[in-house]
Amino acid sequence: MLADLEGQIERITYTNEENGFTIAKLKVYGRPDLVTVVGNLMAPTPGEILKLKGEWTNHPKYGEQFKIVQYKTTVPASVYGIQKYLGSGLIKGIGPVMAKRIVKKFGEQTLDIIEDEIDKLEHVAGIGRKRIRMIRKTWEDQKEIREVMLFLQGHGVSSGYATKIFKQYGNRSIQVVKKNPYRLATDIFGIGFVTADHIATKLGFDKNSQLRAEAGILYVLHQLADEGNVYYPYEPLIDKCKEILGVEEGIIVKAVDTIVNERKIVIEKIDEPTGELKETKRVYLAKFYVTETGIARRIKTLIETPKSIRSFDSNKAASWVQEQLSIDLAENQVQALKSAAENKILVITGGPGTGKTTIINALLKIFSGLKVRIMLAAPTGRAAKRMSEATGYEAKTIHRLLEYSIRKGGFKKDDEQPLECDLIIVDEASMIDTILMYHLLKAIPLKATFILVGDVNQLPSVGAGNVLKDIIASDIIPVVRLNEIFRQAKESQIIVNAHKINNGILPSFTSSGPGDDFYFIEQEDPENVLRIVLELVSDRVPQRFGFDPFDDIQVLSPMHKGTVGTGNLNIELQRWLNLRKDGVTRGNRAFRTGDKVMQIKNNYDKEVFNGDIGRIARVDPELREVDISFDGRNVPYDFTDLDEIILAYAVSVHKSQGSEYPAVIIPILTQPCILLQRNVIYTAVTRGRKLVIVVGTRKALAIGVKNDKPRKRYTFLEQRLRES
């Protein structure tokens, strides 16, 4: 039989915003000790009155507890409770100190004052008009969020997601969710199809409904795009959707026809079945069809349009620039200069130490002498910064170059308002995905010369596509391959070993003296590998080489899960490196002042992009904000936006693209083998500038180096370029 219990929340011991599970201490009238209550609560707040139904249990370790089955909340009535309630961080602009001042002024009338006569808060020291506006908005939002939360609570949605839903739809939230809960999967970052499907089931949506099938197909295509695919073959797609949704093929086929008619996807028929799967149709999300076909069309137009840069003698230019820069260029470097003079579009590709930066500097010297308007860009902030430092010219990220406009809802620079340049050079081109390349090409003036520089043997872009590789394979654009390692570069074991790895040869670990920059530590047990990595980052590398654990050392892992996956490594490295206690917990993730973090989603409003690394500068519980410093620029994050951020003491090899670090530590074990690929190992090693340490087994390293079959990405750009 269920028991009743009523009391005031004194403190929250633990709460998981993702599922609502909470452990709280309750102050119950007539009981001298606080009561531990356990169960699912939506956004519990100290000071709230809880009316509970549940059962008493006895935990072997923690003693007597009250297990919640049902509950209702009411706002507190006592002065103490109101102060606790307001000081909990519930209302943006009111922290513990301000709550004490307000309650001292208004006593038991405080909540009525905030509700009906909020302007009277001006009589409290430290509260001005700006703070009153903030408090008023948050108070109103909280009332509506509570209503949304109560509705969503009954449908299995966490408080964290409820807040996001409210931010997206406002007071239309309940109406939108009731009508089409599957919208949540595409509209709100962090809510996937599985969560939306769970809500839909609770709302009574039929498993075989067309709405569910349509949303499921789009979900599967987005998942496949996240794996790098620009399209997917029709028959395997139908099979995947049947398996994931658990419905008959006829329902899937009908739903496909509907979303084709709604122009959400595009199906392209193939006259002759191709590929291992004997493809008969290619299925694209509409945006990928537009961007892939647009890239091919734009490249063709650029090639055919006469260039604005006047012709000059490339032989004389090559001789002149070598004299000006006091350098001797290799034969293929000279060829790169000549190709840049003669062609509208050019690709220059090569591994580390082959002189890509030297070529960029030589090109800048030649073209600046001709008074040519030049722009430099790279896909990431770090790559752009490195390009600026190496050339002395300003380089921007592609996103900043194209000037995202909130008002326009896209990039300001496009075919109607192109970039003002005659030459654009883009470094780290292997990182550019299909959508970004399309927008970049749209913004390049038709008469401009476009030079792509990159290492095609690195991992492809995080986003969908394999653009640089497809452009090179199409054979419609001149490609210069730099393959000679220069004398100075040959002194670095990092560079020598990177080229060995790229050629399928195991790297050398023979010690040759104090200048060594490449080390291997043999260890098979995952727990020991973890311990060694922690010691290297926190103590051994800083002591011997003088590198800073936060700014100079980066741990790169091929995997996300497991003992030496990025998830566990970040938890352990945070525990070893950051002893600060001030921070915020979101679900099972803790962020502390001083933490090294990474943005995992393009946020154009904040001008912070996927892969940007920063440091947490400040956590403000009163404003419910976290300030993160990205290259000296402080960016505020609301607590509800922190799912865009992950710890970055360890990052995946994919996420490290475009960045270089003074020291890199790479754990490599045989499990899981699927992630051990040559381009993964090669990319990881080439991220280290002065020091690379591999910890693991020779067997795992050998598996990766020998495996030259990266996971297939379905793209059709190479063929489209050939056809064009």
PDB file of C-alpha atoms in Angstrom, residues 344-561:
ATOM      1  CA  LYS A 344      41.598  28.541 -63.019  1.00  0.00           C
ATOM      2  CA  ILE A 345      41.365  25.700 -60.469  1.00  0.00           C
ATOM      3  CA  LEU A 346      44.253  23.700 -59.067  1.00  0.00           C
ATOM      4  CA  VAL A 347      44.742  21.053 -56.372  1.00  0.00           C
ATOM      5  CA  ILE A 348      48.081  20.808 -54.547  1.00  0.00           C
ATOM      6  CA  THR A 349      48.323  17.725 -52.341  1.00  0.00           C
ATOM      7  CA  GLY A 350      51.123  16.236 -50.268  1.00  0.00           C
ATOM      8  CA  GLY A 351      52.037  14.828 -46.865  1.00  0.00           C
ATOM      9  CA  PRO A 352      53.914  16.550 -44.015  1.00  0.00           C
ATOM     10  CA  GLY A 353      57.353  17.975 -44.820  1.00  0.00           C
ATOM     11  CA  THR A 354      56.733  18.123 -48.595  1.00  0.00           C
ATOM     12  CA  GLY A 355      56.627  21.914 -48.789  1.00  0.00           C
ATOM     13  CA  LYS A 356      52.920  22.829 -49.066  1.00  0.00           C
ATOM     14  CA  THR A 357      53.427  25.959 -46.933  1.00  0.00           C
ATOM     15  CA  THR A 358      56.507  26.910 -48.993  1.00  0.00           C
ATOM     16  CA  ILE A 359      54.386  26.756 -52.146  1.00  0.00           C
ATOM     17  CA  ILE A 360      51.642  28.900 -50.603  1.00  0.00           C
ATOM     18  CA  ASN A 361      54.243  31.517 -49.612  1.00  0.00           C
ATOM     19  CA  ALA A 362      55.779  31.446 -53.096  1.00  0.00           C
ATOM     20  CA  LEU A 363      52.350  31.881 -54.703  1.00  0.00           C
ATOM     21  CA  LEU A 364      51.569  34.800 -52.386  1.00  0.00           C
ATOM     22  CA  LYS A 365      54.879  36.465 -53.308  1.00  0.00           C
ATOM     23  CA  ILE A 366      54.225  36.119 -57.037  1.00  0.00           C
ATOM     24  CA  PHE A 367      50.554  37.127 -57.066  1.00  0.00           C
ATOM     25  CA  SER A 368      50.902  39.992 -54.579  1.00  0.00           C
ATOM     26  CA  GLY A 369      53.568  41.375 -56.925  1.00  0.00           C
ATOM     27  CA  LEU A 370      50.889  41.478 -59.614  1.00  0.00           C
ATOM     28  CA  LYS A 371      48.581  43.482 -57.287  1.00  0.00           C
ATOM     29  CA  VAL A 372      46.121  40.612 -57.238  1.00  0.00           C
ATOM     30  CA  ARG A 373      43.351  40.632 -54.595  1.00  0.00           C
ATOM     31  CA  ILE A 374      44.067  37.517 -52.494  1.00  0.00           C
ATOM     32  CA  MET A 375      42.027  35.685 -49.873  1.00  0.00           C
ATOM     33  CA  LEU A 376      43.216  32.827 -47.657  1.00  0.00           C
ATOM     34  CA  ALA A 377      40.950  30.398 -45.815  1.00  0.00           C
ATOM     35  CA  ALA A 378      40.855  27.087 -43.953  1.00  0.00           C
ATOM     36  CA  PRO A 379      37.996  24.977 -42.559  1.00  0.00           C
ATOM     37  CA  THR A 380      38.849  25.404 -38.849  1.00  0.00           C
ATOM     38  CA  GLY A 381      39.917  28.279 -36.634  1.00  0.00           C
ATOM     39  CA  ARG A 382      43.180  26.585 -35.697  1.00  0.00           C
ATOM     40  CA  ALA A 383      44.063  25.802 -39.313  1.00  0.00           C
ATOM     41  CA  ALA A 384      43.306  29.410 -40.315  1.00  0.00           C
ATOM     42  CA  LYS A 385      45.429  30.735 -37.442  1.00  0.00           C
ATOM     43  CA  ARG A 386      48.318  28.464 -38.442  1.00  0.00           C
ATOM     44  CA  MET A 387      47.990  29.595 -42.075  1.00  0.00           C
ATOM     45  CA  SER A 388      48.166  33.263 -40.967  1.00  0.00           C
ATOM     46  CA  GLU A 389      51.259  32.611 -38.846  1.00  0.00           C
ATOM     47  CA  ALA A 390      53.010  30.742 -41.672  1.00  0.00           C
ATOM     48  CA  THR A 391      52.269  33.314 -44.394  1.00  0.00           C
ATOM     49  CA  GLY A 392      51.974  36.678 -42.672  1.00  0.00           C
ATOM     50  CA  TYR A 393      48.638  37.181 -44.467  1.00  0.00           C
ATOM     51  CA  GLU A 394      45.211  37.197 -42.842  1.00  0.00           C
ATOM     52  CA  ALA A 395      43.454  33.834 -43.149  1.00  0.00           C
ATOM     53  CA  LYS A 396      39.855  33.246 -42.083  1.00  0.00           C
ATOM     54  CA  THR A 397      37.751  30.189 -41.486  1.00  0.00           C
ATOM     55  CA  ILE A 398      35.496  29.468 -44.457  1.00  0.00           C
ATOM     56  CA  HIS A 399      32.455  30.178 -42.279  1.00  0.00           C
ATOM     57  CA  ARG A 400      33.731  33.636 -41.347  1.00  0.00           C
ATOM     58  CA  LEU A 401      34.867  34.318 -44.902  1.00  0.00           C
ATOM     59  CA  LEU A 402      31.314  33.671 -46.124  1.00  0.00           C
ATOM     60  CA  GLU A 403      29.846  35.901 -43.355  1.00  0.00           C
ATOM     61  CA  TYR A 404      26.927  34.078 -41.824  1.00  0.00           C
ATOM     62  CA  SER A 405      23.894  36.333 -41.340  1.00  0.00           C
ATOM     63  CA  ILE A 406      21.245  35.555 -38.705  1.00  0.00           C
ATOM     64  CA  ARG A 407      18.795  37.845 -40.512  1.00  0.00           C
ATOM     65  CA  LYS A 408      19.347  36.104 -43.823  1.00  0.00           C
ATOM     66  CA  GLY A 409      19.457  32.661 -42.219  1.00  0.00           C
ATOM     67  CA  GLY A 410      22.511  31.736 -44.253  1.00  0.00           C
ATOM     68  CA  PHE A 411      25.770  33.059 -45.657  1.00  0.00           C
ATOM     69  CA  LYS A 412      25.831  36.665 -46.893  1.00  0.00           C
ATOM     70  CA  LYS A 413      28.472  35.815 -49.480  1.00  0.00           C
ATOM     71  CA  ASP A 414      27.051  33.826 -52.412  1.00  0.00           C
ATOM     72  CA  ASP A 415      26.629  34.048 -56.192  1.00  0.00           C
ATOM     73  CA  GLU A 416      24.644  37.292 -55.819  1.00  0.00           C
ATOM     74  CA  GLN A 417      27.144  38.892 -53.434  1.00  0.00           C
ATOM     75  CA  PRO A 418      30.460  37.142 -54.199  1.00  0.00           C
ATOM     76  CA  LEU A 419      33.793  37.481 -52.425  1.00  0.00           C
ATOM     77  CA  GLU A 420      35.926  40.378 -53.621  1.00  0.00           C
ATOM     78  CA  CYS A 421      39.048  38.568 -54.781  1.00  0.00           C
ATOM     79  CA  ASP A 422      40.984  37.394 -57.839  1.00  0.00           C
ATOM     80  CA  LEU A 423      42.665  34.479 -56.079  1.00  0.00           C
ATOM     81  CA  ILE A 424      41.520  32.302 -53.182  1.00  0.00           C
ATOM     82  CA  ILE A 425      43.758  29.683 -51.569  1.00  0.00           C
ATOM     83  CA  VAL A 426      42.173  27.192 -49.160  1.00  0.00           C
ATOM     84  CA  ASP A 427      44.360  25.022 -46.912  1.00  0.00           C
ATOM     85  CA  GLU A 428      43.404  21.711 -45.222  1.00  0.00           C
ATOM     86  CA  ALA A 429      41.000  21.063 -48.105  1.00  0.00           C
ATOM     87  CA  SER A 430      40.481  17.386 -47.175  1.00  0.00           C
ATOM     88  CA  MET A 431      38.296  18.617 -44.287  1.00  0.00           C
ATOM     89  CA  ILE A 432      35.751  20.432 -46.462  1.00  0.00           C
ATOM     90  CA  ASP A 433      32.445  18.578 -46.635  1.00  0.00           C
ATOM     91  CA  THR A 434      29.860  18.663 -49.413  1.00  0.00           C
ATOM     92  CA  ILE A 435      27.647  21.416 -47.990  1.00  0.00           C
ATOM     93  CA  LEU A 436      30.488  23.787 -47.070  1.00  0.00           C
ATOM     94  CA  MET A 437      32.227  23.298 -50.449  1.00  0.00           C
ATOM     95  CA  TYR A 438      28.988  24.150 -52.243  1.00  0.00           C
ATOM     96  CA  HIS A 439      28.582  27.431 -50.329  1.00  0.00           C
ATOM     97  CA  LEU A 440      32.251  28.303 -50.825  1.00  0.00           C
ATOM     98  CA  LEU A 441      32.080  27.699 -54.588  1.00  0.00           C
ATOM     99  CA  LYS A 442      28.906  29.774 -54.849  1.00  0.00           C
ATOM    100  CA  ALA A 443      30.730  32.746 -53.315  1.00  0.00           C
ATOM    101  CA  ILE A 444      33.877  32.558 -55.487  1.00  0.00           C
ATOM    102  CA  PRO A 445      33.772  35.124 -58.332  1.00  0.00           C
ATOM    103  CA  LEU A 446      33.587  33.328 -61.686  1.00  0.00           C
ATOM    104  CA  LYS A 447      36.792  35.024 -62.916  1.00  0.00           C
ATOM    105  CA  ALA A 448      38.793  34.186 -59.792  1.00  0.00           C
ATOM    106  CA  THR A 449      41.499  31.512 -59.520  1.00  0.00           C
ATOM    107  CA  PHE A 450      40.793  28.814 -56.918  1.00  0.00           C
ATOM    108  CA  ILE A 451      43.611  26.764 -55.350  1.00  0.00           C
ATOM    109  CA  LEU A 452      42.922  23.867 -52.975  1.00  0.00           C
ATOM    110  CA  VAL A 453      45.815  22.708 -50.782  1.00  0.00           C
ATOM    111  CA  GLY A 454      45.597  19.615 -48.606  1.00  0.00           C
ATOM    112  CA  ASP A 455      46.626  16.075 -47.800  1.00  0.00           C
ATOM    113  CA  VAL A 456      44.256  13.670 -49.563  1.00  0.00           C
ATOM    114  CA  ASN A 457      45.567  10.731 -47.496  1.00  0.00           C
ATOM    115  CA  GLN A 458      44.135  12.147 -44.279  1.00  0.00           C
ATOM    116  CA  LEU A 459      40.686  11.218 -43.021  1.00  0.00           C
ATOM    117  CA  PRO A 460      37.824  12.655 -45.054  1.00  0.00           C
ATOM    118  CA  SER A 461      35.630  15.431 -43.653  1.00  0.00           C
ATOM    119  CA  VAL A 462      33.561  14.926 -40.510  1.00  0.00           C
ATOM    120  CA  GLY A 463      30.524  16.003 -42.528  1.00  0.00           C
ATOM    121  CA  ALA A 464      29.138  14.046 -45.480  1.00  0.00           C
ATOM    122  CA  GLY A 465      31.222  13.591 -48.616  1.00  0.00           C
ATOM    123  CA  ASN A 466      34.763  12.962 -49.751  1.00  0.00           C
ATOM    124  CA  VAL A 467      35.134  16.164 -51.732  1.00  0.00           C
ATOM    125  CA  LEU A 468      38.893  16.556 -52.199  1.00  0.00           C
ATOM    126  CA  LYS A 469      39.353  12.877 -53.068  1.00  0.00           C
ATOM    127  CA  ASP A 470      36.456  12.984 -55.558  1.00  0.00           C
ATOM    128  CA  ILE A 471      37.777  16.156 -57.222  1.00  0.00           C
ATOM    129  CA  ILE A 472      41.232  14.588 -57.630  1.00  0.00           C
ATOM    130  CA  ALA A 473      39.802  11.279 -58.910  1.00  0.00           C
ATOM    131  CA  SER A 474      37.639  13.037 -61.507  1.00  0.00           C
ATOM    132  CA  ASP A 475      40.737  14.071 -63.530  1.00  0.00           C
ATOM    133  CA  ILE A 476      39.062  17.271 -64.731  1.00  0.00           C
ATOM    134  CA  ILE A 477      41.223  19.570 -62.590  1.00  0.00           C
ATOM    135  CA  PRO A 478      45.052  19.711 -62.656  1.00  0.00           C
ATOM    136  CA  VAL A 479      46.582  18.061 -59.577  1.00  0.00           C
ATOM    137  CA  VAL A 480      50.158  18.551 -58.387  1.00  0.00           C
ATOM    138  CA  ARG A 481      51.383  15.899 -55.944  1.00  0.00           C
ATOM    139  CA  LEU A 482      54.227  16.946 -53.657  1.00  0.00           C
ATOM    140  CA  ASN A 483      56.053  13.759 -52.701  1.00  0.00           C
ATOM    141  CA  GLU A 484      59.621  14.812 -51.866  1.00  0.00           C
ATOM    142  CA  ILE A 485      60.440  15.139 -48.155  1.00  0.00           C
ATOM    143  CA  PHE A 486      62.863  18.009 -47.612  1.00  0.00           C
ATOM    144  CA  ARG A 487      66.140  17.590 -45.791  1.00  0.00           C
ATOM    145  CA  GLN A 488      65.077  19.457 -42.662  1.00  0.00           C
ATOM    146  CA  ALA A 489      61.834  17.465 -42.483  1.00  0.00           C
ATOM    147  CA  LYS A 490      63.783  14.192 -42.774  1.00  0.00           C
ATOM    148  CA  GLU A 491      65.317  14.930 -39.379  1.00  0.00           C
ATOM    149  CA  SER A 492      61.868  14.520 -37.789  1.00  0.00           C
ATOM    150  CA  GLN A 493      60.856  10.943 -37.015  1.00  0.00           C
ATOM    151  CA  ILE A 494      57.235  12.145 -36.932  1.00  0.00           C
ATOM    152  CA  ILE A 495      57.389  13.087 -40.607  1.00  0.00           C
ATOM    153  CA  VAL A 496      59.468  10.078 -41.676  1.00  0.00           C
ATOM    154  CA  ASN A 497      57.131   7.690 -39.846  1.00  0.00           C
ATOM    155  CA  ALA A 498      54.006   9.421 -41.170  1.00  0.00           C
ATOM    156  CA  HIS A 499      55.174   8.726 -44.721  1.00  0.00           C
ATOM    157  CA  LYS A 500      55.995   5.118 -43.793  1.00  0.00           C
ATOM    158  CA  ILE A 501      52.488   4.668 -42.382  1.00  0.00           C
ATOM    159  CA  ASN A 502      51.000   6.202 -45.526  1.00  0.00           C
ATOM    160  CA  ASN A 503      52.922   3.643 -47.598  1.00  0.00           C
ATOM    161  CA  GLY A 504      51.767   0.723 -45.430  1.00  0.00           C
ATOM    162  CA  ILE A 505      55.097   0.353 -43.574  1.00  0.00           C
ATOM    163  CA  LEU A 506      55.306   0.088 -39.788  1.00  0.00           C
ATOM    164  CA  PRO A 507      56.952   3.140 -38.204  1.00  0.00           C
ATOM    165  CA  SER A 508      60.449   2.929 -36.683  1.00  0.00           C
ATOM    166  CA  PHE A 509      60.978   3.220 -32.950  1.00  0.00           C
ATOM    167  CA  THR A 510      64.775   3.097 -32.809  1.00  0.00           C
ATOM    168  CA  SER A 511      66.186   5.750 -30.519  1.00  0.00           C
ATOM    169  CA  SER A 512      68.666   8.027 -32.202  1.00  0.00           C
ATOM    170  CA  GLY A 513      69.406  10.624 -29.544  1.00  0.00           C
ATOM    171  CA  PRO A 514      68.053  13.545 -27.532  1.00  0.00           C
ATOM    172  CA  GLY A 515      66.250  15.002 -30.567  1.00  0.00           C
ATOM    173  CA  ASP A 516      63.813  12.095 -30.805  1.00  0.00           C
ATOM    174  CA  ASP A 517      60.215  13.140 -31.351  1.00  0.00           C
ATOM    175  CA  PHE A 518      58.434   9.780 -31.873  1.00  0.00           C
ATOM    176  CA  TYR A 519      58.043   7.170 -29.118  1.00  0.00           C
ATOM    177  CA  PHE A 520      56.204   3.880 -28.631  1.00  0.00           C
ATOM    178  CA  ILE A 521      55.285   2.447 -25.218  1.00  0.00           C
ATOM    179  CA  GLU A 522      54.325  -1.225 -25.401  1.00  0.00           C
ATOM    180  CA  GLN A 523      51.364  -2.143 -23.203  1.00  0.00           C
ATOM    181  CA  GLU A 524      48.490  -4.558 -23.772  1.00  0.00           C
ATOM    182  CA  ASP A 525      46.258  -4.167 -20.714  1.00  0.00           C
ATOM    183  CA  PRO A 526      43.699  -1.334 -21.233  1.00  0.00           C
ATOM    184  CA  GLU A 527      43.829  -0.245 -17.582  1.00  0.00           C
ATOM    185  CA  ASN A 528      47.625   0.055 -17.763  1.00  0.00           C
ATOM    186  CA  VAL A 529      47.375   1.980 -21.057  1.00  0.00           C
ATOM    187  CA  LEU A 530      44.977   4.386 -19.326  1.00  0.00           C
ATOM    188  CA  ARG A 531      47.322   4.795 -16.340  1.00  0.00           C
ATOM    189  CA  ILE A 532      50.315   5.477 -18.618  1.00  0.00           C
ATOM    190  CA  VAL A 533      48.371   8.073 -20.654  1.00  0.00           C
ATOM    191  CA  LEU A 534      47.322   9.866 -17.450  1.00  0.00           C
ATOM    192  CA  GLU A 535      50.914   9.891 -16.163  1.00  0.00           C
ATOM    193  CA  LEU A 536      52.281  11.097 -19.511  1.00  0.00           C
ATOM    194  CA  VAL A 537      49.845  14.022 -19.729  1.00  0.00           C
ATOM    195  CA  SER A 538      49.975  15.138 -16.112  1.00  0.00           C
ATOM    196  CA  ASP A 539      53.607  14.542 -15.222  1.00  0.00           C
ATOM    197  CA  ARG A 540      56.108  12.771 -17.475  1.00  0.00           C
ATOM    198  CA  VAL A 541      55.768  14.843 -20.674  1.00  0.00           C
ATOM    199  CA  PRO A 542      55.532  18.237 -18.893  1.00  0.00           C
ATOM    200  CA  GLN A 543      58.625  17.419 -16.786  1.00  0.00           C
ATOM    201  CA  ARG A 544      60.813  16.109 -19.592  1.00  0.00           C
ATOM    202  CA  PHE A 545      59.716  18.305 -22.510  1.00  0.00           C
ATOM    203  CA  GLY A 546      58.228  21.349 -20.775  1.00  0.00           C
ATOM    204  CA  PHE A 547      54.813  21.049 -22.465  1.00  0.00           C
ATOM    205  CA  ASP A 548      51.705  22.389 -20.744  1.00  0.00           C
ATOM    206  CA  PRO A 549      49.114  19.627 -20.070  1.00  0.00           C
ATOM    207  CA  PHE A 550      46.204  21.869 -21.186  1.00  0.00           C
ATOM    208  CA  ASP A 551      47.593  24.008 -24.011  1.00  0.00           C
ATOM    209  CA  ASP A 552      50.300  21.815 -25.565  1.00  0.00           C
ATOM    210  CA  ILE A 553      49.341  18.148 -25.075  1.00  0.00           C
ATOM    211  CA  GLN A 554      46.419  16.506 -26.859  1.00  0.00           C
ATOM    212  CA  VAL A 555      45.280  12.921 -26.388  1.00  0.00           C
ATOM    213  CA  LEU A 556      43.837  11.448 -29.611  1.00  0.00           C
ATOM    214  CA  SER A 557      41.900   8.197 -29.563  1.00  0.00           C
ATOM    215  CA  PRO A 558      40.543   6.244 -32.555  1.00  0.00           C
ATOM    216  CA  MET A 559      37.503   5.244 -30.459  1.00  0.00           C
ATOM    217  CA  HIS A 560      34.793   6.846 -28.321  1.00  0.00           C
ATOM    218  CA  LYS A 561      33.918   3.930 -26.028  1.00  0.00           C
TER     219      LYS A 561
END
